[in-house]
């Protein structure tokens, strides 16, 4: 871990930046940016782990069972919670959309509103956050306890690369299953919206569907799935990094899990912004 | 210590020369020199935080030193590539302090793991070898042990399963990381006997790191002491007992395990 050494009060601060020797503006500015090298190094270490996991994907031996196990853990295991959250997200979005649209007497746009919000934003981000809370935390905890009980070292003694054995299957499973779960989220969200708008508020289904078809393009779903793919990669990388880099005992395992969830969530939201900017250029929105 | 280091020596299987390793500002190994005798129990003693575990991880190539050489059967393992180091690692088996069994696998899967990872063997042959080892290590008598998971085993049993996993691929060298830590006196004695029997029956070279003085002087053929990053004493058990290094003397006498000759100290 490089982060602690870079904190302003830590041992790694050079003497000219150390506090308590009168106010020196330059030093104050320096202190403000003192954590920066640590953050950059941390980011770099995540990228290195990701690159190593990708390289090991193409090297023998291929252990198919590990991949399937992880896909079951990430995908099938997260299905109930994703369906539940998806349904209510769609329902709540429909409620709020109807409220806003009723100002203009245009409630028939609710299908379009719910559909496009889910496809482009809500489904990928919420899926990523829910899967992180469930599977990402699980990955970090499992790898961290394997690390502190020397099971990771044991793998190495049998000439098994821990990155290939532990990280690569989790990475691939997350990258494939988060988009699938995102699509499930979309479907359940639309069902939730249908229940609110059509059954509860009795808005005309024909008009809702017609406007939905005009406004929501397959490319919108495609964008959401691309984001979900990157969120899956982010989650597996952060979780495995925190898990494998733990030192100490039970307390550190808990801290590693917390850090994994927090770092994934923050990274997902920042990445979301960047991906939107990129995709707005690549796939300009066609409009209604 | 004489002789060509790059050819296989009949007596010395592992020869370590001037090994240095630092972690940040911490200079853990400061020029370790040691020869490990083939087929014998070589015990390395030292206090906590003296770099025993770090040293052991270097022997198998799990850690790379800052400088120095480790010759295994005349081959320098420092700086070898993935494939070459993998071949060397097959000569080794490691028994971890708390066994380090894989939680997600049962006893049979744990023991068979090295075989399944390294070779393509028929399932019946793997099971045969696993069962033979279970019998030899007195584990077969426990009902249903094959399907049990590590969490369901006692500390001593876990250690024996860990030993079985280390032995399944017939290693030439067995490394033990503090094998008796956390065990009661009876279990300690059992583990000591297990190490002795394994060395005698399987003819393996054993390297044991320990701070348990009683065990050390019960089973060791050779004793070396790691202190402040260097080997300060090294020799056969009688040699060490006859002329102990002052630090070693204090270490041993404080533990009360052995009394040196020559009256009260």
XYZ file of C-alpha atoms in Angstrom:
553
model
C 0.000 0.000 0.000
C 1.337 3.354 -0.923
C -1.508 5.548 0.247
C -0.606 5.827 3.983
C 2.938 6.996 3.254
C 1.561 9.889 1.253
C -0.757 11.371 3.868
C 0.360 14.827 5.055
C 1.126 13.624 8.577
C 2.745 10.368 7.442
C 6.399 9.432 7.611
C 6.799 9.766 3.860
C 6.426 13.570 3.831
C 9.691 15.342 2.994
C 10.992 17.673 5.750
C 10.289 20.864 3.806
C 6.599 19.940 3.744
C 6.415 18.962 7.420
C 3.952 21.082 9.384
C 4.639 23.260 12.410
C 7.404 25.599 11.262
C 5.494 28.808 10.689
C 3.234 29.547 7.746
C 4.924 29.071 4.434
C 2.518 29.412 1.519
C 4.457 27.164 -0.824
C 4.616 24.403 1.757
C 0.883 24.755 2.367
C 0.186 24.274 -1.332
C 2.587 21.367 -1.306
C 0.725 19.740 1.583
C -2.527 20.126 -0.296
C -1.140 17.996 -3.110
C 0.882 15.642 -0.919
C -1.563 12.719 -1.286
C -1.472 13.076 -5.062
C 1.580 10.883 -5.784
C 0.008 8.193 -3.601
C -3.254 8.328 -5.522
C -1.449 8.217 -8.855
C 0.664 5.270 -7.701
C -2.450 3.465 -6.443
C -4.165 4.013 -9.778
C -1.072 2.692 -11.552
C -1.001 -0.422 -9.388
C -4.632 -1.152 -10.276
C -3.813 -0.811 -13.971
C -0.827 -3.144 -13.597
C -2.983 -5.758 -11.868
C -5.585 -5.442 -14.631
C -2.930 -5.812 -17.339
C -1.421 -8.884 -15.671
C -4.849 -10.478 -15.318
C -5.495 -9.884 -19.023
C -2.135 -11.321 -20.071
C -2.723 -14.446 -17.971
C -6.084 -14.905 -19.670
C -4.251 -16.063 -22.807
C -1.694 -18.317 -21.127
C -2.035 -21.983 -20.312
C -3.495 -23.727 -18.412
C -7.111 -22.706 -18.977
C -9.270 -23.605 -15.999
C -12.816 -23.368 -17.358
C -14.400 -24.443 -14.080
C -13.019 -21.419 -12.227
C -14.591 -19.096 -14.798
C -17.956 -20.850 -14.584
C -17.861 -20.786 -10.775
C -17.261 -17.052 -10.773
C -19.915 -16.416 -13.414
C -22.364 -18.250 -11.220
C -21.280 -16.259 -8.168
C -21.439 -12.868 -9.884
C -24.309 -13.507 -12.279
C -26.759 -16.049 -10.916
C -26.063 -15.041 -7.330
C -26.880 -11.390 -7.979
C -30.015 -12.098 -10.018
C -32.660 -11.801 -7.245
C -31.358 -8.499 -5.880
C -30.953 -7.024 -9.377
C -34.510 -8.023 -10.307
C -35.899 -6.504 -7.130
C -33.950 -3.253 -7.402
C -34.671 -3.049 -11.152
C -38.406 -3.377 -10.681
C -38.621 -0.657 -8.038
C -36.226 1.655 -9.859
C -38.468 1.492 -12.919
C -41.608 1.986 -10.822
C -40.221 4.986 -8.936
C -38.869 6.597 -12.103
C -42.302 6.208 -13.690
C -43.994 7.827 -10.673
C -41.703 10.855 -10.759
C -41.866 11.134 -14.535
C -45.660 11.102 -14.482
C -45.580 13.849 -11.841
C -43.356 16.051 -13.990
C -45.096 15.256 -17.273
C -48.549 15.932 -15.847
C -47.604 19.633 -15.692
C -47.827 19.609 -19.475
C -50.529 16.928 -19.729
C -48.003 14.740 -21.549
C -48.047 11.611 -19.354
C -47.859 9.439 -22.481
C -44.124 10.242 -22.637
C -43.573 8.200 -19.463
C -42.459 5.085 -21.366
C -39.880 7.072 -23.240
C -38.657 8.762 -20.043
C -38.353 5.565 -18.060
C -36.889 3.597 -20.965
C -34.153 6.043 -21.849
C -33.177 6.756 -18.222
C -32.883 3.055 -17.536
C -31.050 2.206 -20.731
C -28.451 4.959 -20.634
C -27.929 5.575 -16.943
C -29.936 3.886 -14.224
C -29.542 0.257 -15.235
C -25.739 0.225 -15.724
C -24.915 2.371 -12.686
C -27.361 0.761 -10.262
C -26.423 -2.714 -11.454
C -22.744 -1.932 -10.923
C -23.357 -0.556 -7.443
C -25.578 -3.469 -6.397
C -23.214 -6.099 -7.772
C -20.320 -4.330 -6.037
C -22.138 -4.412 -2.723
C -22.810 -8.102 -3.121
C -20.134 -9.745 -5.279
C -17.342 -7.150 -5.112
C -17.328 -7.159 -1.335
C -17.429 -10.965 -1.420
C -14.416 -11.113 -3.735
C -12.389 -8.712 -1.600
C -13.194 -10.605 1.598
C -12.420 -13.992 0.090
C -9.086 -12.976 -1.425
C -8.106 -11.033 1.694
C -8.702 -13.997 3.980
C -6.872 -16.258 1.517
C -3.977 -13.817 1.668
C -3.717 -13.620 5.449
C -4.014 -17.397 5.881
C -1.176 -17.842 3.328
C -3.403 -19.656 0.824
C -2.197 -17.254 -1.869
C 1.423 -18.135 -1.032
C 0.469 -21.798 -1.078
C -0.785 -21.419 -4.664
C 2.582 -19.982 -5.646
C 4.441 -22.921 -4.126
C 2.595 -25.196 -6.558
C 3.756 -22.962 -9.414
C 0.215 -21.640 -9.823
C 0.108 -17.928 -10.582
C -2.310 -16.296 -8.115
C -3.291 -13.603 -10.617
C -4.197 -16.221 -13.195
C -5.931 -18.478 -10.694
C -7.770 -15.853 -8.655
C -8.006 -12.541 -10.515
C -8.499 -13.510 -14.172
C -11.659 -15.620 -13.629
C -13.194 -12.902 -11.445
C -12.345 -10.242 -13.999
C -13.812 -12.161 -16.934
C -16.908 -13.205 -14.987
C -17.599 -9.627 -13.895
C -16.978 -8.156 -17.347
C -19.451 -10.625 -18.880
C -22.082 -10.856 -16.162
C -22.525 -7.182 -15.201
C -23.835 -6.339 -18.734
C -26.161 -9.359 -18.607
C -27.463 -8.247 -15.216
C -27.792 -4.714 -16.588
C -30.121 -6.037 -19.310
C -32.155 -7.913 -16.708
C -32.355 -4.653 -14.742
C -33.657 -2.893 -17.866
C -36.365 -5.485 -18.424
C -37.539 -5.508 -14.812
C -37.399 -1.700 -14.740
C -39.722 -1.512 -17.745
C -42.077 -3.961 -16.067
C -42.027 -1.743 -12.955
C -42.770 1.291 -15.099
C -45.573 -0.603 -16.863
C -47.198 -1.518 -13.564
C -47.196 2.109 -12.392
C -48.066 3.865 -15.644
C -50.461 1.468 -17.339
C -52.054 -0.434 -14.479
C -51.969 2.145 -11.703
C -52.291 5.439 -13.634
C -54.098 3.904 -16.635
C -52.179 5.836 -19.261
C -52.892 4.645 -22.802
C -50.524 1.762 -23.629
C -50.600 2.349 -27.375
C -49.374 5.913 -27.133
C -46.755 5.038 -24.498
C -45.366 2.246 -26.670
C -45.353 4.342 -29.821
C -43.375 7.144 -28.160
C -41.068 4.616 -26.480
C -40.280 3.050 -29.853
C -39.545 6.433 -31.396
C -37.446 7.788 -28.560
C -35.423 4.809 -27.342
C -32.972 3.366 -29.828
C -31.031 0.063 -29.595
C -27.921 2.248 -29.530
C -29.068 3.569 -26.131
C -29.081 0.032 -24.766
C -25.744 -0.624 -26.427
C -24.223 2.398 -24.648
C -25.558 1.169 -21.319
C -24.105 -2.278 -21.873
C -20.696 -0.879 -22.804
C -20.716 1.079 -19.571
C -21.769 -2.008 -17.627
C -18.849 -3.918 -19.164
C -16.361 -1.317 -17.957
C -18.032 -1.162 -14.543
C -17.635 -4.934 -14.244
C -13.930 -4.670 -15.078
C -13.583 -1.850 -12.536
C -15.291 -3.816 -9.810
C -13.206 -6.962 -10.242
C -9.970 -4.967 -10.427
C -10.656 -2.897 -7.305
C -11.962 -5.852 -5.299
C -9.073 -8.161 -6.234
C -6.490 -5.433 -5.677
C -7.758 -4.701 -2.176
C -8.106 -8.395 -1.391
C -4.626 -9.405 -2.532
C -2.860 -6.426 -0.957
C -4.106 -6.931 2.577
C -1.614 -7.340 5.440
C -2.426 -8.282 9.003
C -5.502 -9.941 10.477
C -9.276 -10.002 10.653
C -9.558 -6.244 11.095
C -7.599 -5.582 7.906
C -9.831 -8.008 6.008
C -12.815 -5.875 6.985
C -11.007 -2.692 6.026
C -10.016 -4.162 2.676
C -13.648 -5.001 1.948
C -14.736 -1.484 2.852
C -12.019 0.029 0.677
C -12.982 -2.240 -2.208
C -16.628 -1.164 -2.088
C -15.812 2.539 -1.676
C -13.119 2.637 -4.355
C -15.321 0.738 -6.827
C -18.331 2.958 -6.206
C -16.356 6.184 -6.607
C -14.530 4.891 -9.684
C -17.795 3.737 -11.271
C -19.357 7.201 -10.911
C -16.272 9.033 -12.210
C -15.882 6.544 -15.050
C -19.572 6.949 -15.848
C -19.040 10.660 -16.464
C -16.004 10.027 -18.687
C -17.760 7.309 -20.678
C -20.784 9.529 -21.259
C -18.523 12.249 -22.668
C -16.803 9.771 -24.968
C -19.999 8.108 -26.139
C -21.826 11.380 -26.731
C -19.188 11.988 -29.391
C -19.178 8.430 -30.766
C -22.949 7.946 -30.793
C -24.706 11.338 -30.908
C -28.255 11.102 -29.606
C -30.745 10.869 -32.459
C -33.644 12.483 -30.614
C -37.308 11.680 -31.002
C 31.932 -24.565 2.280
C 34.537 -25.176 -0.404
C 33.870 -26.646 -3.813
C 32.329 -25.519 -7.067
C 28.931 -24.043 -6.355
C 27.607 -24.608 -9.863
C 27.859 -28.383 -9.846
C 25.691 -30.779 -7.891
C 27.272 -31.536 -4.533
C 26.612 -34.912 -2.922
C 26.441 -33.503 0.591
C 25.025 -30.005 0.223
C 21.770 -29.649 -1.667
C 21.109 -25.938 -1.213
C 23.933 -23.412 -0.969
C 23.108 -19.818 -0.139
C 25.709 -17.111 -0.684
C 25.629 -13.494 0.497
C 21.862 -13.066 0.329
C 20.573 -9.520 0.876
C 16.990 -8.312 1.043
C 15.492 -4.993 2.090
C 11.907 -3.867 2.448
C 12.021 -0.082 2.217
C 14.406 1.108 4.911
C 14.359 -2.273 6.622
C 17.437 -4.335 5.787
C 16.091 -7.778 6.694
C 18.702 -10.142 5.268
C 22.245 -8.790 5.464
C 24.387 -11.351 3.716
C 23.132 -14.818 4.592
C 25.536 -17.709 3.937
C 24.292 -21.220 4.580
C 24.606 -24.771 3.269
C 21.685 -27.164 3.606
C 22.595 -30.833 3.948
C 20.910 -33.388 1.721
C 18.492 -35.785 3.412
C 18.902 -34.219 6.848
C 16.756 -32.030 9.076
C 18.223 -28.538 8.904
C 16.669 -26.220 11.458
C 17.036 -22.469 11.302
C 16.262 -20.759 14.578
C 15.883 -17.096 15.337
C 13.706 -14.632 17.179
C 10.543 -13.087 15.828
C 11.148 -10.527 13.103
C 14.661 -11.745 12.319
C 13.718 -12.571 8.764
C 13.260 -16.337 9.027
C 10.104 -16.445 6.928
C 11.547 -13.989 4.421
C 14.609 -16.193 4.107
C 12.522 -19.301 3.550
C 10.465 -17.633 0.839
C 13.706 -16.913 -1.034
C 14.622 -20.609 -1.087
C 11.585 -21.435 -3.236
C 11.869 -18.351 -5.386
C 8.726 -16.797 -3.884
C 10.728 -13.644 -3.148
C 13.607 -12.246 -5.177
C 16.648 -11.024 -3.234
C 18.309 -7.647 -3.775
C 21.611 -9.462 -4.286
C 23.157 -12.850 -3.625
C 22.830 -16.403 -4.917
C 20.920 -19.547 -4.074
C 22.212 -22.734 -5.670
C 19.852 -25.709 -5.679
C 21.718 -28.819 -6.860
C 24.257 -26.530 -8.484
C 21.738 -24.328 -10.306
C 21.475 -20.672 -9.355
C 17.758 -19.988 -9.012
C 18.107 -16.208 -8.832
C 17.011 -14.475 -12.003
C 15.436 -17.547 -13.621
C 12.357 -17.117 -15.824
C 8.843 -18.340 -15.016
C 9.243 -21.738 -16.654
C 12.688 -22.520 -15.236
C 11.714 -21.458 -11.717
C 8.585 -23.606 -12.024
C 10.804 -26.642 -12.641
C 12.905 -25.837 -9.574
C 9.800 -25.282 -7.476
C 8.698 -28.853 -8.206
C 11.637 -30.059 -6.121
C 10.143 -28.254 -3.140
C 7.181 -28.830 -0.899
C 6.171 -26.299 1.697
C 4.319 -26.856 4.951
C 2.820 -23.593 6.156
C 2.523 -22.380 9.717
C -1.231 -22.780 9.819
C -1.336 -25.338 6.982
C -2.786 -22.818 4.460
C -5.255 -25.397 3.143
C -7.680 -24.104 0.530
C -10.963 -23.381 2.344
C -13.074 -23.995 -0.706
C -11.769 -27.533 -1.274
C -12.170 -30.722 0.736
C -9.251 -32.810 2.015
C -8.878 -34.910 -1.128
C -9.056 -31.898 -3.449
C -6.478 -30.108 -1.311
C -4.015 -32.993 -1.350
C -4.530 -33.720 -5.043
C -4.195 -30.052 -6.019
C -0.458 -30.108 -6.918
C -0.921 -33.244 -9.063
C -3.955 -31.902 -10.878
C -2.218 -28.586 -11.519
C 1.038 -30.069 -12.787
C 0.131 -33.244 -14.654
C -2.650 -34.904 -16.573
C -3.105 -38.077 -14.571
C -6.017 -40.510 -14.604
C -8.401 -39.904 -11.713
C -7.881 -43.380 -10.285
C -4.131 -42.885 -10.025
C -4.557 -39.536 -8.265
C -6.971 -41.082 -5.767
C -4.611 -43.993 -5.210
C -1.742 -41.688 -4.360
C -3.917 -39.519 -2.106
C -5.219 -42.571 -0.218
C -1.715 -44.023 0.157
C -0.500 -40.783 1.699
C -3.515 -40.525 4.011
C -2.698 -44.016 5.285
C 0.985 -43.254 5.720
C 0.267 -40.106 7.699
C -2.267 -41.877 9.947
C -5.155 -39.863 8.582
C -7.046 -42.683 6.907
C -8.475 -43.977 10.195
C -10.572 -40.830 10.675
C -14.064 -41.535 9.400
C -15.085 -39.566 6.319
C -11.918 -37.476 6.291
C -11.723 -37.417 2.496
C -14.832 -35.301 2.125
C -14.189 -33.010 5.101
C -13.357 -29.346 4.642
C -10.398 -27.667 6.408
C -12.716 -25.856 8.825
C -13.902 -29.221 10.160
C -10.401 -30.455 11.067
C -8.345 -29.958 14.229
C -5.098 -27.950 14.111
C -2.881 -31.045 14.207
C -4.884 -32.793 11.490
C -4.839 -29.718 9.304
C -1.072 -29.708 9.611
C -0.880 -33.327 8.540
C -3.152 -32.693 5.564
C -0.875 -29.752 4.712
C 2.103 -32.111 4.886
C 0.296 -34.601 2.653
C -0.329 -31.859 0.109
C 3.353 -30.913 0.226
C 4.432 -34.570 -0.170
C 2.056 -35.706 -2.925
C 4.346 -34.678 -5.768
C 7.327 -36.431 -4.105
C 9.496 -33.370 -3.434
C 13.204 -33.620 -2.697
C 13.128 -30.730 -0.268
C 10.488 -29.946 2.336
C 10.254 -26.528 3.908
C 8.464 -26.169 7.235
C 7.417 -22.704 8.412
C 7.242 -22.763 12.227
C 5.494 -26.137 12.278
C 4.851 -26.282 16.032
C 3.564 -22.742 16.611
C 0.209 -22.734 18.346
C 0.181 -26.429 19.251
C -0.003 -27.959 22.717
C 2.998 -30.025 23.969
C 1.531 -33.367 22.882
C 0.610 -32.107 19.427
C 4.067 -30.517 19.208
C 5.676 -33.865 19.939
C 3.485 -35.501 17.280
C 4.503 -32.923 14.703
C 8.170 -33.387 15.654
C 7.827 -37.116 15.128
C 6.047 -36.495 11.854
C 8.941 -34.357 10.614
C 11.511 -36.945 11.741
C 9.587 -39.840 10.181
C 9.017 -37.939 6.949
C 12.724 -37.182 6.674
C 13.676 -40.825 7.366
C 10.972 -42.588 5.344
C 10.810 -40.322 2.320
C 14.498 -39.372 2.393
C 13.710 -35.714 1.868
C 15.899 -32.790 2.777
C 14.068 -30.840 5.459
C 14.485 -27.149 6.168
C 12.602 -26.094 9.270
C 12.346 -22.573 10.623
C 11.442 -22.464 14.253
C 11.755 -20.650 17.511
C 10.790 -23.722 19.496
C 14.076 -24.716 21.180
C 12.841 -27.969 22.699
C 11.676 -29.264 19.322
C 14.804 -28.045 17.617
C 17.183 -29.941 19.814
C 14.961 -33.010 19.766
C 14.921 -33.568 16.022
C 17.572 -31.431 14.309
C 20.537 -32.878 12.447
C 21.905 -29.421 11.803
C 21.124 -26.124 13.506
C 21.720 -22.618 12.217
C 20.848 -19.377 13.906
C 19.641 -16.317 12.022
C 20.287 -13.142 14.008
C 20.102 -9.573 12.725
C 20.044 -10.739 9.141
C 23.048 -13.061 9.178
C 23.725 -16.651 10.182
C 25.681 -16.350 13.443
C 25.971 -20.033 14.274
C 25.806 -23.093 12.081
C 26.685 -26.720 12.588
C 25.519 -30.185 13.570
C 23.574 -30.493 16.787
C 26.581 -31.709 18.839
C 28.778 -28.968 17.366
C 26.274 -26.288 18.322
C 25.852 -27.713 21.821
C 29.607 -27.931 22.342
C 30.420 -24.342 21.369
C 27.343 -22.165 21.295
C 27.385 -18.600 20.014
C 26.587 -16.154 22.878
C 23.290 -15.031 21.324
C 22.250 -18.593 20.668
C 23.263 -19.570 24.174
C 21.067 -16.878 25.676
C 18.215 -17.737 23.350
C 18.337 -21.415 24.208
C 18.859 -21.039 27.943
C 16.062 -18.509 28.318
C 13.721 -21.028 26.764
C 14.911 -23.562 29.367
C 14.894 -26.317 26.792
C 18.545 -27.329 26.900
C 21.344 -26.875 29.428
C 24.833 -26.446 28.071
C 27.763 -28.249 29.672
C 30.387 -26.395 31.716
C 28.514 -25.566 34.898
C 26.068 -22.774 35.615
C 26.146 -19.779 33.365
